[in-house]
PDB file of C-alpha atoms in Angstrom:
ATOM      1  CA  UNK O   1     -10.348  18.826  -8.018  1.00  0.00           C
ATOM      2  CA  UNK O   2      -7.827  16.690  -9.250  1.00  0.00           C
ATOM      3  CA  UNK O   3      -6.122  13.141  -8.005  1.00  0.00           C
ATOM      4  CA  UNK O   4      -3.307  12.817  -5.769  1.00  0.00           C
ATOM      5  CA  UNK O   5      -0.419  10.075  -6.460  1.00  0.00           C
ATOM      6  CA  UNK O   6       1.584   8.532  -3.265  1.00  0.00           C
ATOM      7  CA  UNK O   7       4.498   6.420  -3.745  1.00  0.00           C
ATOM      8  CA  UNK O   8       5.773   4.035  -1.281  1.00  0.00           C
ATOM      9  CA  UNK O   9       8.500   1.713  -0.899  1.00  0.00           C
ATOM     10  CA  UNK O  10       8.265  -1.085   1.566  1.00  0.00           C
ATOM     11  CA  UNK O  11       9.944  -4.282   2.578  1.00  0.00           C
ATOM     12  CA  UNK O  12       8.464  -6.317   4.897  1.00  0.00           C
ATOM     13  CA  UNK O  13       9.449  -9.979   6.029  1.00  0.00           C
ATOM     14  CA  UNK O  14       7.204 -12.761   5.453  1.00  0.00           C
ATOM     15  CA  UNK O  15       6.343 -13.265   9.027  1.00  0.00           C
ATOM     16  CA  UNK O  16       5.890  -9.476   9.528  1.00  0.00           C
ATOM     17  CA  UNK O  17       3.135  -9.500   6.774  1.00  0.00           C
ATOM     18  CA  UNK O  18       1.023 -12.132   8.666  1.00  0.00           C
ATOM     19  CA  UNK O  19      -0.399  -9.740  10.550  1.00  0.00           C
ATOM     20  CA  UNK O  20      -1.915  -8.523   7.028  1.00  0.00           C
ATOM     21  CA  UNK O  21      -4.130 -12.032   7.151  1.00  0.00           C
ATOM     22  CA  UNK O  22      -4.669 -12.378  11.245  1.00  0.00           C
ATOM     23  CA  UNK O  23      -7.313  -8.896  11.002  1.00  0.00           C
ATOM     24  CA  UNK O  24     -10.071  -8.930   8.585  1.00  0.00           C
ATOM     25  CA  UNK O  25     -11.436  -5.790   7.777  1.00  0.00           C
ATOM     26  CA  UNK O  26      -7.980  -4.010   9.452  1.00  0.00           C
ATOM     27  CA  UNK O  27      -6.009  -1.142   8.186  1.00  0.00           C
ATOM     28  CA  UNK O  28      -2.225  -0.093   7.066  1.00  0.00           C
ATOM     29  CA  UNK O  29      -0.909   3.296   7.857  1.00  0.00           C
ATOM     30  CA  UNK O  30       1.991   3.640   5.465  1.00  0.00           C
ATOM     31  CA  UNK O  31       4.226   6.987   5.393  1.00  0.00           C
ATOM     32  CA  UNK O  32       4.689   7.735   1.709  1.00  0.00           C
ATOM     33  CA  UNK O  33       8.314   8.843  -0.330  1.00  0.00           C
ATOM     34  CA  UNK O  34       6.916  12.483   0.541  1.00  0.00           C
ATOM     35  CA  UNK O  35       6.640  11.763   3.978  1.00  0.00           C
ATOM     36  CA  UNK O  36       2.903  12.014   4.241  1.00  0.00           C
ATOM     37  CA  UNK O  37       1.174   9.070   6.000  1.00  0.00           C
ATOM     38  CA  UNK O  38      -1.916   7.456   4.559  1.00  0.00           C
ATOM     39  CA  UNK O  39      -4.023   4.730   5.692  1.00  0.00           C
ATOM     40  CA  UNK O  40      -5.532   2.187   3.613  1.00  0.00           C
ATOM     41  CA  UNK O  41      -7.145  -1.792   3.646  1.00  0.00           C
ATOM     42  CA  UNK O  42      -4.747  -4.208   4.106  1.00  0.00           C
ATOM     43  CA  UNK O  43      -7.251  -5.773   1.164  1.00  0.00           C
ATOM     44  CA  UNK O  44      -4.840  -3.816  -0.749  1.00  0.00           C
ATOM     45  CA  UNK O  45      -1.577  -5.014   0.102  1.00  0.00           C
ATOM     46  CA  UNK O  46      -2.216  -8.856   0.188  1.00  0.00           C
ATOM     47  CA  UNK O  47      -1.970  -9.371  -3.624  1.00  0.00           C
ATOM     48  CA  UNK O  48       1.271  -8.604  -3.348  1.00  0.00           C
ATOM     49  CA  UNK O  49       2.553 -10.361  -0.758  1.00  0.00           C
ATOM     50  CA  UNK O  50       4.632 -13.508  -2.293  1.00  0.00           C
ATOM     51  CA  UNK O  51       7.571 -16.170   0.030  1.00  0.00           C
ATOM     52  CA  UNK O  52       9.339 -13.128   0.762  1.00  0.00           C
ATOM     53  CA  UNK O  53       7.000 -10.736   2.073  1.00  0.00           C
ATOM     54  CA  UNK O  54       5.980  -7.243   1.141  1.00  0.00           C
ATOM     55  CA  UNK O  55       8.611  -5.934  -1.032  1.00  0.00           C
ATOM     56  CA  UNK O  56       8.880  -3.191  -4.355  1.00  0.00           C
ATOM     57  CA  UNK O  57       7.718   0.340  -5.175  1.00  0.00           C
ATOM     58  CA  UNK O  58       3.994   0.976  -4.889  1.00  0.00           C
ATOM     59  CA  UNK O  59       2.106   3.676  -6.570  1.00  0.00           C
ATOM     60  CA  UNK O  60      -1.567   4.336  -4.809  1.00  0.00           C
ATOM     61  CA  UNK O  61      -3.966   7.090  -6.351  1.00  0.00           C
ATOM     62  CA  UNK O  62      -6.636   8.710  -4.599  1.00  0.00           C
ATOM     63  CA  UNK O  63      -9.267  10.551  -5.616  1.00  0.00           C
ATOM     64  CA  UNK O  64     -10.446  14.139  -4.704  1.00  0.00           C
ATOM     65  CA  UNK O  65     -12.751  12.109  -2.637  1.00  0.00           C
ATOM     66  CA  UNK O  66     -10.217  10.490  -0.830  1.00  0.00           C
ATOM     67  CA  UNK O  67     -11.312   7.179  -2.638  1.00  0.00           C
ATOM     68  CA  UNK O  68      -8.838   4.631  -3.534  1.00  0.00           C
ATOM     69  CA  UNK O  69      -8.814   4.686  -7.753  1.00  0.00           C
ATOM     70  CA  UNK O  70      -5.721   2.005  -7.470  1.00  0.00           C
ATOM     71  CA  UNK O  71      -2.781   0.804  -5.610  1.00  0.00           C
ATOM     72  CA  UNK O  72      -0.142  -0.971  -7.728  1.00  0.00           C
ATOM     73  CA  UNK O  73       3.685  -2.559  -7.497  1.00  0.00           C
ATOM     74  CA  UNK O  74       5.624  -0.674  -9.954  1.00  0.00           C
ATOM     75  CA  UNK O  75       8.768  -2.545  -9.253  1.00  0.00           C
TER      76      UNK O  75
END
């Protein structure tokens, strides 16, 4: 089996993206360029929230498995 590539882009406002640090352990369901909608930890959109949010193109690959390999801005 081979690995599957989702791209997103997503802007969110600072204040929007304090829900990211108010639910430990939470989730993100995020509808990719393709339309599909995957979940993932919010773990893995935190690094890249800076004083104006949530904002760029994201690449996230996942495995056969369904594991996260990596989720990273692109842009």
């Amino acid at each position: 089996m081979t690995d599957t590539t989702y791209f997103f882009t997503l802007s969110l406002s600072y204040s929007r993206c304090q829900a990211l640090y108010e639910s430990a352990g939470a989730s993100a369901v995020l509808t990719s360029e393709s339309g599909k909608r995957v979940q993932i930890p919010v773990s893995r959109l935190r690094p890249y929230v800076d004083s104006r949010g949530l904002t760029g193109r994201f690449r996230l690959l996942v495995s056969s498995e369904n594991k996260i390999k990596s989720f990273e801005r692109l842009r």
